[in-house]
Amino acid sequence: MSERYVLDLREVAETQVAVVGGKGAHLGGLSRIEGIRVPDGFCVTTDAFRRIMAEVPSIDDQLDQLSRVNPDDREAIRTLSARIRRTIEGIAIPGDLAAAITRALGRHGEQAAYAVRSSATAEDLPTASFAGQQDTYLNVVGPTAVLQHISRCWASLFTERAVTYRRRGGIDHRTVHMAVVVQQMVFPDAAGILFTADPVTGNRKVATVDAGFGLGEALVSGLVNPDVFTVRHGEIVARTISAKQRAVHALPDGGTREVAIDARRQEQPALTDAQVVRLVELGRRIEAHFGRPQDIEWCLVDDDFQVVQSRPITTLFPIPESGDQENHVYLSVGHQQMMTDPMKPLGISVWQLTAMAPMHEAGGRLFVDATRRLASPASRAALLDVVGRGDPLIRDALETVLERDDFVPSLPDAGPGGPPARGASAPIETDPAIVTGLIERSRTSIAALERDIRTKTGPALFDFLREAFEEHKRVLTDPLSMQAIMAGMEATWWLNDTLREWLGEKNAADTLTLSAPDNVTSEMGLALLDVADVIRPHPEVVAFLRGVEDIGYAEDAAFLEELAKLAGGAEARDAIESYLDRYGMRCVGEIDITRPRWRERPTTLVPVILDNVRNFEPGAAERRFEQGRQKAREKEQDVLSRLRALPDGDRKADEAKRMIDRVRTFIGYREYPKYGIISRYFVYKRALLAEAERLVEAGVLPEREDIFYLTFQELHDVVRSHQVDDRLIQRRKDAFRSYHALTPPRVLTSDGEAVTGAYRRDDAPAGALIGLPVSAGTIEGRARVILDMGEADLEAGDILVTAFTDPSWSPLFVGIAGLVTEVGGLMTHGAVIAREYGLPAVVGVERATRLIRDGQRIRVHGTDGYVEILP
């Protein structure tokens, strides 16, 4: 009976995480790989931990308290976790359990030295490494000391850092149990860490070795700088040999101490080149066994490597599946669509089914494969030209990959190509009726979709939706619609390029596009000012909305009903309802169909409405639009009069006038296709959720939102069969949660390398944050770093600093003085609306939300593309 508390490492299978924890399971797997040496030892199983926890009657109450604490309340977490640790360490290990451990020590050498390592059931997993969250004790000698340190390992499940890590990862403390690995101590000549993929770039073809003298603790604790070797295809391609002044050595009676390294050895490499290459070969064997890149702790004893730990590298961004061994270059869709958060499986599959190009999924994000377009000279030039205008970082990253002559294959041109012609050669007339017709055609198509879908349920709904997706793509790829979008963009480029050449003026088109007609996204921001006008005169309504903002509202539908009972509340409700009828399909991250829409969660708009009530006077929307139109008109007159004064001035002025008319006719339409897509998405979503309700009523699903973790085809199968794989849904939920920790790269190669790109500019002051200039002007003000639109609290003159802005953020734009984002390009939605509203804006500023602190004063140079942090 008692033997279940101890398992020899060689008995452990790598699937037994629940029994021996992540570290123990990995070590069991390692000990079975041919040619890999693992120090002998045993695992004290999670049954032993549960037995100990059962000895503490008060532990349930203490865990309840811990689960209720705010994850940001570090003092409370520190106090409660320390109390739990003291409680666990104070429990006497029951006799039969102590005897089982002592017997295992007898088999391996009772007075031998051991490493005693924590092995929790939620560590070293593919989605969460928990590296360093629990404790390890080295050179522990004698049964009494080993038992004492096993108790400490159990208690280390509740260190402050481990508790905080679990809370932030949404992991329940009660679901995690602690095993302990007890291994014979290794006394190495050198030790260190091997990454079988480059931990910085993510390149899976590159391995890095960190090495130092003595025990690896010197490296892990940061006591010394290691030697670093970079290995690719079995060859060392880079090396840094550090001066290693200290090492950690084991003491004869237990424990460790720092020792000084002889001056003559300090500059010597800890490993020979041959040893480095051999170590990487062992690492590749381990990686192949576990099926993913590994972070491996190793020791060198008498020219023989021993592996003391291996865990997955969880920080690497996954690589899209290609189904072949060819090289591929992937571009992030999220950086184009202004939504770099992970998407749920239903959101990904619906986007894939309705997109114009094939899309590949990795890490909960979508990518397009640009390899073929990069392979032939003409299509390569066109692609670099278009992406370079939108986002110079993507262009630079692609050029970095292309500089490696052997990565992208070179193909002949398929036919006449080259960059698309711009300006006067664009093939459609400058006719506002074209835009009016396109918008009407889109509305008619959406109305037909809404009408026809009402009667569809069950498998017939999915057949209908497949056809609807084809109509969706047909509308999206309408040649006239594409020409209208390109006409506006190309005329903008022509004006910026040509007026800079003729007049020496940067970004002249920014002012010329102010208050352009037919821009559904800028109209959406102004329309919320009109809602504020209805609410402002009614103090009870304003007070009620403040209450909603402060405490939240459990039922969003009930919020509008309650509102209508107040003095002036019926008018306020009608104004909000009318707004939602036009824009309720929108939300943050709207390309993911699973995200809650404003119509589903109208309280999301309350903070913005209240900011508008506070910061604006009645009639602000109409005034703002008219002021923008007037500024654009004045700018046009100014530009044309200056051009006429130049040699050949009349011709230049006439050409510029044609382009200005073209911009003002077409640039507003740039926003409409996305509005049409999202309008359709909300129709699809409501139909799918109604289907989910039926599945819940039939007992097939516990919750209707569970359908978000199935692909469209999987959901179709569930509706047809009334059977669902609950474990699949749980795995998808766990994976989705883990994807939040990953940062998607703009450009990703099939080697796994995340290529970031650089601006390569020297025209900004030292210390300035470089970005892309997308809306002209310079503004100084208070930075408001906001990552969640629902938590916006803005004052007039504030500068919004955020990761990305999709169209749903535009209601905030009416109340700010400038914009800084980490993601974006010249023609992404945030840039277009910033220009519409005349806001100086710089986008594509890497790590802006971390480098700029909320409340700091900053200066945004929207014309030159940089941000200064002011003293």
mmCIF file of C-alpha atoms in Angstrom, residues 58-222:
data_model
loop_
_atom_site.group_PDB
_atom_site.id
_atom_site.type_symbol
_atom_site.label_atom_id
_atom_site.label_comp_id
_atom_site.label_asym_id
_atom_site.label_seq_id
_atom_site.Cartn_x
_atom_site.Cartn_y
_atom_site.Cartn_z
ATOM 1 C CA SER A 58 -7.596 24.226 8.268
ATOM 2 C CA ILE A 59 -6.066 24.014 4.781
ATOM 3 C CA ASP A 60 -9.402 24.297 2.932
ATOM 4 C CA ASP A 61 -10.233 27.567 4.685
ATOM 5 C CA GLN A 62 -6.769 28.947 3.952
ATOM 6 C CA LEU A 63 -7.041 28.003 0.254
ATOM 7 C CA ASP A 64 -10.504 29.620 0.096
ATOM 8 C CA GLN A 65 -9.028 32.863 1.443
ATOM 9 C CA LEU A 66 -6.177 32.677 -1.049
ATOM 10 C CA SER A 67 -8.499 32.173 -4.048
ATOM 11 C CA ARG A 68 -10.516 35.259 -3.073
ATOM 12 C CA VAL A 69 -7.513 37.601 -2.896
ATOM 13 C CA ASN A 70 -7.020 40.111 -5.717
ATOM 14 C CA PRO A 71 -4.006 38.916 -7.798
ATOM 15 C CA ASP A 72 -2.560 42.447 -7.529
ATOM 16 C CA ASP A 73 -2.745 42.513 -3.703
ATOM 17 C CA ARG A 74 0.834 41.359 -3.162
ATOM 18 C CA GLU A 75 0.830 41.969 0.595
ATOM 19 C CA ALA A 76 -2.219 39.736 1.187
ATOM 20 C CA ILE A 77 -0.791 37.008 -1.085
ATOM 21 C CA ARG A 78 2.551 37.208 0.743
ATOM 22 C CA THR A 79 0.906 36.853 4.168
ATOM 23 C CA LEU A 80 -1.512 34.048 3.289
ATOM 24 C CA SER A 81 0.993 32.019 1.272
ATOM 25 C CA ALA A 82 3.599 32.271 4.068
ATOM 26 C CA ARG A 83 1.006 30.988 6.563
ATOM 27 C CA ILE A 84 0.160 28.009 4.311
ATOM 28 C CA ARG A 85 3.873 27.201 3.856
ATOM 29 C CA ARG A 86 4.461 27.260 7.642
ATOM 30 C CA THR A 87 1.468 24.979 8.133
ATOM 31 C CA ILE A 88 2.708 22.396 5.599
ATOM 32 C CA GLU A 89 6.317 22.459 6.841
ATOM 33 C CA GLY A 90 5.044 21.963 10.390
ATOM 34 C CA ILE A 91 3.288 18.663 9.633
ATOM 35 C CA ALA A 92 5.157 15.563 10.790
ATOM 36 C CA ILE A 93 5.555 13.130 7.878
ATOM 37 C CA PRO A 94 3.502 9.997 8.762
ATOM 38 C CA GLY A 95 5.576 6.917 9.633
ATOM 39 C CA ASP A 96 4.601 4.739 6.655
ATOM 40 C CA LEU A 97 5.312 7.577 4.209
ATOM 41 C CA ALA A 98 8.683 8.375 5.843
ATOM 42 C CA ALA A 99 9.549 4.662 5.758
ATOM 43 C CA ALA A 100 8.768 4.380 2.020
ATOM 44 C CA ILE A 101 11.065 7.358 1.296
ATOM 45 C CA THR A 102 13.842 6.006 3.546
ATOM 46 C CA ARG A 103 13.659 2.599 1.826
ATOM 47 C CA ALA A 104 14.089 4.312 -1.559
ATOM 48 C CA LEU A 105 17.112 6.198 -0.199
ATOM 49 C CA GLY A 106 18.536 2.856 0.974
ATOM 50 C CA ARG A 107 18.294 1.482 -2.563
ATOM 51 C CA HIS A 108 20.185 4.455 -4.003
ATOM 52 C CA GLY A 109 22.635 5.047 -1.107
ATOM 53 C CA GLU A 110 21.327 6.369 2.210
ATOM 54 C CA GLN A 111 24.280 8.672 2.911
ATOM 55 C CA ALA A 112 24.731 9.749 -0.708
ATOM 56 C CA ALA A 113 24.209 13.391 -1.682
ATOM 57 C CA TYR A 114 20.904 14.228 -3.397
ATOM 58 C CA ALA A 115 19.227 17.012 -5.320
ATOM 59 C CA VAL A 116 15.660 17.435 -4.027
ATOM 60 C CA ARG A 117 13.450 19.118 -6.636
ATOM 61 C CA SER A 118 9.833 20.282 -6.623
ATOM 62 C CA SER A 119 7.693 18.804 -9.432
ATOM 63 C CA ALA A 120 4.217 20.349 -9.622
ATOM 64 C CA THR A 121 1.415 18.974 -11.807
ATOM 65 C CA ALA A 122 1.069 22.363 -13.571
ATOM 66 C CA GLU A 123 4.705 22.881 -14.551
ATOM 67 C CA ASP A 124 6.826 21.983 -17.567
ATOM 68 C CA LEU A 125 3.648 21.679 -19.619
ATOM 69 C CA PRO A 126 3.482 22.585 -23.324
ATOM 70 C CA THR A 127 1.544 25.763 -22.481
ATOM 71 C CA ALA A 128 3.087 26.841 -19.145
ATOM 72 C CA SER A 129 6.610 26.096 -17.963
ATOM 73 C CA PHE A 130 6.303 27.484 -14.404
ATOM 74 C CA ALA A 131 10.098 27.542 -14.513
ATOM 75 C CA GLY A 132 11.513 28.700 -11.174
ATOM 76 C CA GLN A 133 8.116 28.871 -9.496
ATOM 77 C CA GLN A 134 8.875 26.110 -6.948
ATOM 78 C CA ASP A 135 12.053 25.207 -5.115
ATOM 79 C CA THR A 136 15.122 23.011 -5.687
ATOM 80 C CA TYR A 137 17.672 22.021 -3.015
ATOM 81 C CA LEU A 138 21.132 20.726 -3.934
ATOM 82 C CA ASN A 139 23.590 18.443 -2.134
ATOM 83 C CA VAL A 140 21.186 17.249 0.562
ATOM 84 C CA VAL A 141 22.838 14.490 2.653
ATOM 85 C CA GLY A 142 21.165 11.958 4.992
ATOM 86 C CA PRO A 143 17.534 10.725 5.419
ATOM 87 C CA THR A 144 16.593 13.391 8.003
ATOM 88 C CA ALA A 145 17.722 16.240 5.740
ATOM 89 C CA VAL A 146 16.059 14.680 2.670
ATOM 90 C CA LEU A 147 12.706 14.357 4.493
ATOM 91 C CA GLN A 148 12.974 17.958 5.718
ATOM 92 C CA HIS A 149 13.633 19.242 2.178
ATOM 93 C CA ILE A 150 10.768 17.175 0.738
ATOM 94 C CA SER A 151 8.485 19.041 3.180
ATOM 95 C CA ARG A 152 9.957 22.327 1.942
ATOM 96 C CA CYS A 153 9.252 21.317 -1.670
ATOM 97 C CA TRP A 154 5.624 20.575 -0.800
ATOM 98 C CA ALA A 155 5.362 23.968 0.864
ATOM 99 C CA SER A 156 6.996 25.692 -2.110
ATOM 100 C CA LEU A 157 3.787 25.121 -4.083
ATOM 101 C CA PHE A 158 2.661 28.190 -2.128
ATOM 102 C CA THR A 159 5.544 30.597 -2.605
ATOM 103 C CA GLU A 160 4.299 34.096 -3.387
ATOM 104 C CA ARG A 161 5.613 33.907 -6.958
ATOM 105 C CA ALA A 162 3.972 30.501 -7.612
ATOM 106 C CA VAL A 163 0.611 31.643 -6.213
ATOM 107 C CA THR A 164 0.687 34.839 -8.295
ATOM 108 C CA TYR A 165 1.716 32.933 -11.441
ATOM 109 C CA ARG A 166 -1.222 30.536 -11.054
ATOM 110 C CA ARG A 167 -3.715 33.321 -10.354
ATOM 111 C CA ARG A 168 -2.631 35.228 -13.451
ATOM 112 C CA GLY A 169 -2.866 32.030 -15.506
ATOM 113 C CA GLY A 170 -6.393 31.304 -14.243
ATOM 114 C CA ILE A 171 -5.264 28.047 -12.555
ATOM 115 C CA ASP A 172 -7.113 26.930 -9.401
ATOM 116 C CA HIS A 173 -4.698 26.271 -6.483
ATOM 117 C CA ARG A 174 -6.627 23.115 -5.539
ATOM 118 C CA THR A 175 -6.088 21.521 -8.959
ATOM 119 C CA VAL A 176 -2.283 21.666 -8.652
ATOM 120 C CA HIS A 177 -0.461 19.027 -6.620
ATOM 121 C CA MET A 178 3.197 18.644 -5.750
ATOM 122 C CA ALA A 179 5.430 15.647 -6.322
ATOM 123 C CA VAL A 180 9.126 15.700 -5.385
ATOM 124 C CA VAL A 181 12.056 14.362 -7.420
ATOM 125 C CA VAL A 182 14.990 13.023 -5.377
ATOM 126 C CA GLN A 183 18.074 12.417 -7.567
ATOM 127 C CA GLN A 184 21.628 11.457 -6.855
ATOM 128 C CA MET A 185 23.745 14.590 -6.811
ATOM 129 C CA VAL A 186 26.093 15.182 -9.746
ATOM 130 C CA PHE A 187 29.374 17.044 -9.077
ATOM 131 C CA PRO A 188 30.168 18.481 -12.496
ATOM 132 C CA ASP A 189 33.228 20.088 -14.040
ATOM 133 C CA ALA A 190 30.856 22.335 -16.015
ATOM 134 C CA ALA A 191 27.111 22.836 -16.231
ATOM 135 C CA GLY A 192 24.583 25.009 -17.955
ATOM 136 C CA ILE A 193 21.548 25.271 -20.162
ATOM 137 C CA LEU A 194 20.892 24.185 -23.738
ATOM 138 C CA PHE A 195 18.044 25.687 -25.753
ATOM 139 C CA THR A 196 17.250 23.580 -28.804
ATOM 140 C CA ALA A 197 15.724 26.683 -30.454
ATOM 141 C CA ASP A 198 16.986 30.261 -30.262
ATOM 142 C CA PRO A 199 15.019 31.646 -27.273
ATOM 143 C CA VAL A 200 15.262 35.231 -28.606
ATOM 144 C CA THR A 201 14.436 34.883 -32.323
ATOM 145 C CA GLY A 202 12.536 31.582 -32.076
ATOM 146 C CA ASN A 203 14.607 30.008 -34.883
ATOM 147 C CA ARG A 204 14.173 26.220 -34.533
ATOM 148 C CA LYS A 205 17.291 25.505 -36.638
ATOM 149 C CA VAL A 206 19.553 27.312 -34.153
ATOM 150 C CA ALA A 207 20.558 25.940 -30.727
ATOM 151 C CA THR A 208 22.238 27.976 -27.978
ATOM 152 C CA VAL A 209 24.405 26.627 -25.174
ATOM 153 C CA ASP A 210 25.113 28.577 -21.960
ATOM 154 C CA ALA A 211 28.020 27.069 -20.009
ATOM 155 C CA GLY A 212 29.946 27.781 -16.808
ATOM 156 C CA PHE A 213 32.243 25.963 -14.369
ATOM 157 C CA GLY A 214 30.849 23.961 -11.423
ATOM 158 C CA LEU A 215 27.140 23.637 -10.681
ATOM 159 C CA GLY A 216 24.568 25.240 -12.957
ATOM 160 C CA GLU A 217 23.188 27.316 -10.059
ATOM 161 C CA ALA A 218 25.851 29.966 -10.759
ATOM 162 C CA LEU A 219 24.258 30.584 -14.168
ATOM 163 C CA VAL A 220 20.616 30.278 -13.096
ATOM 164 C CA SER A 221 21.107 32.687 -10.180
ATOM 165 C CA GLY A 222 22.961 35.224 -12.365
#
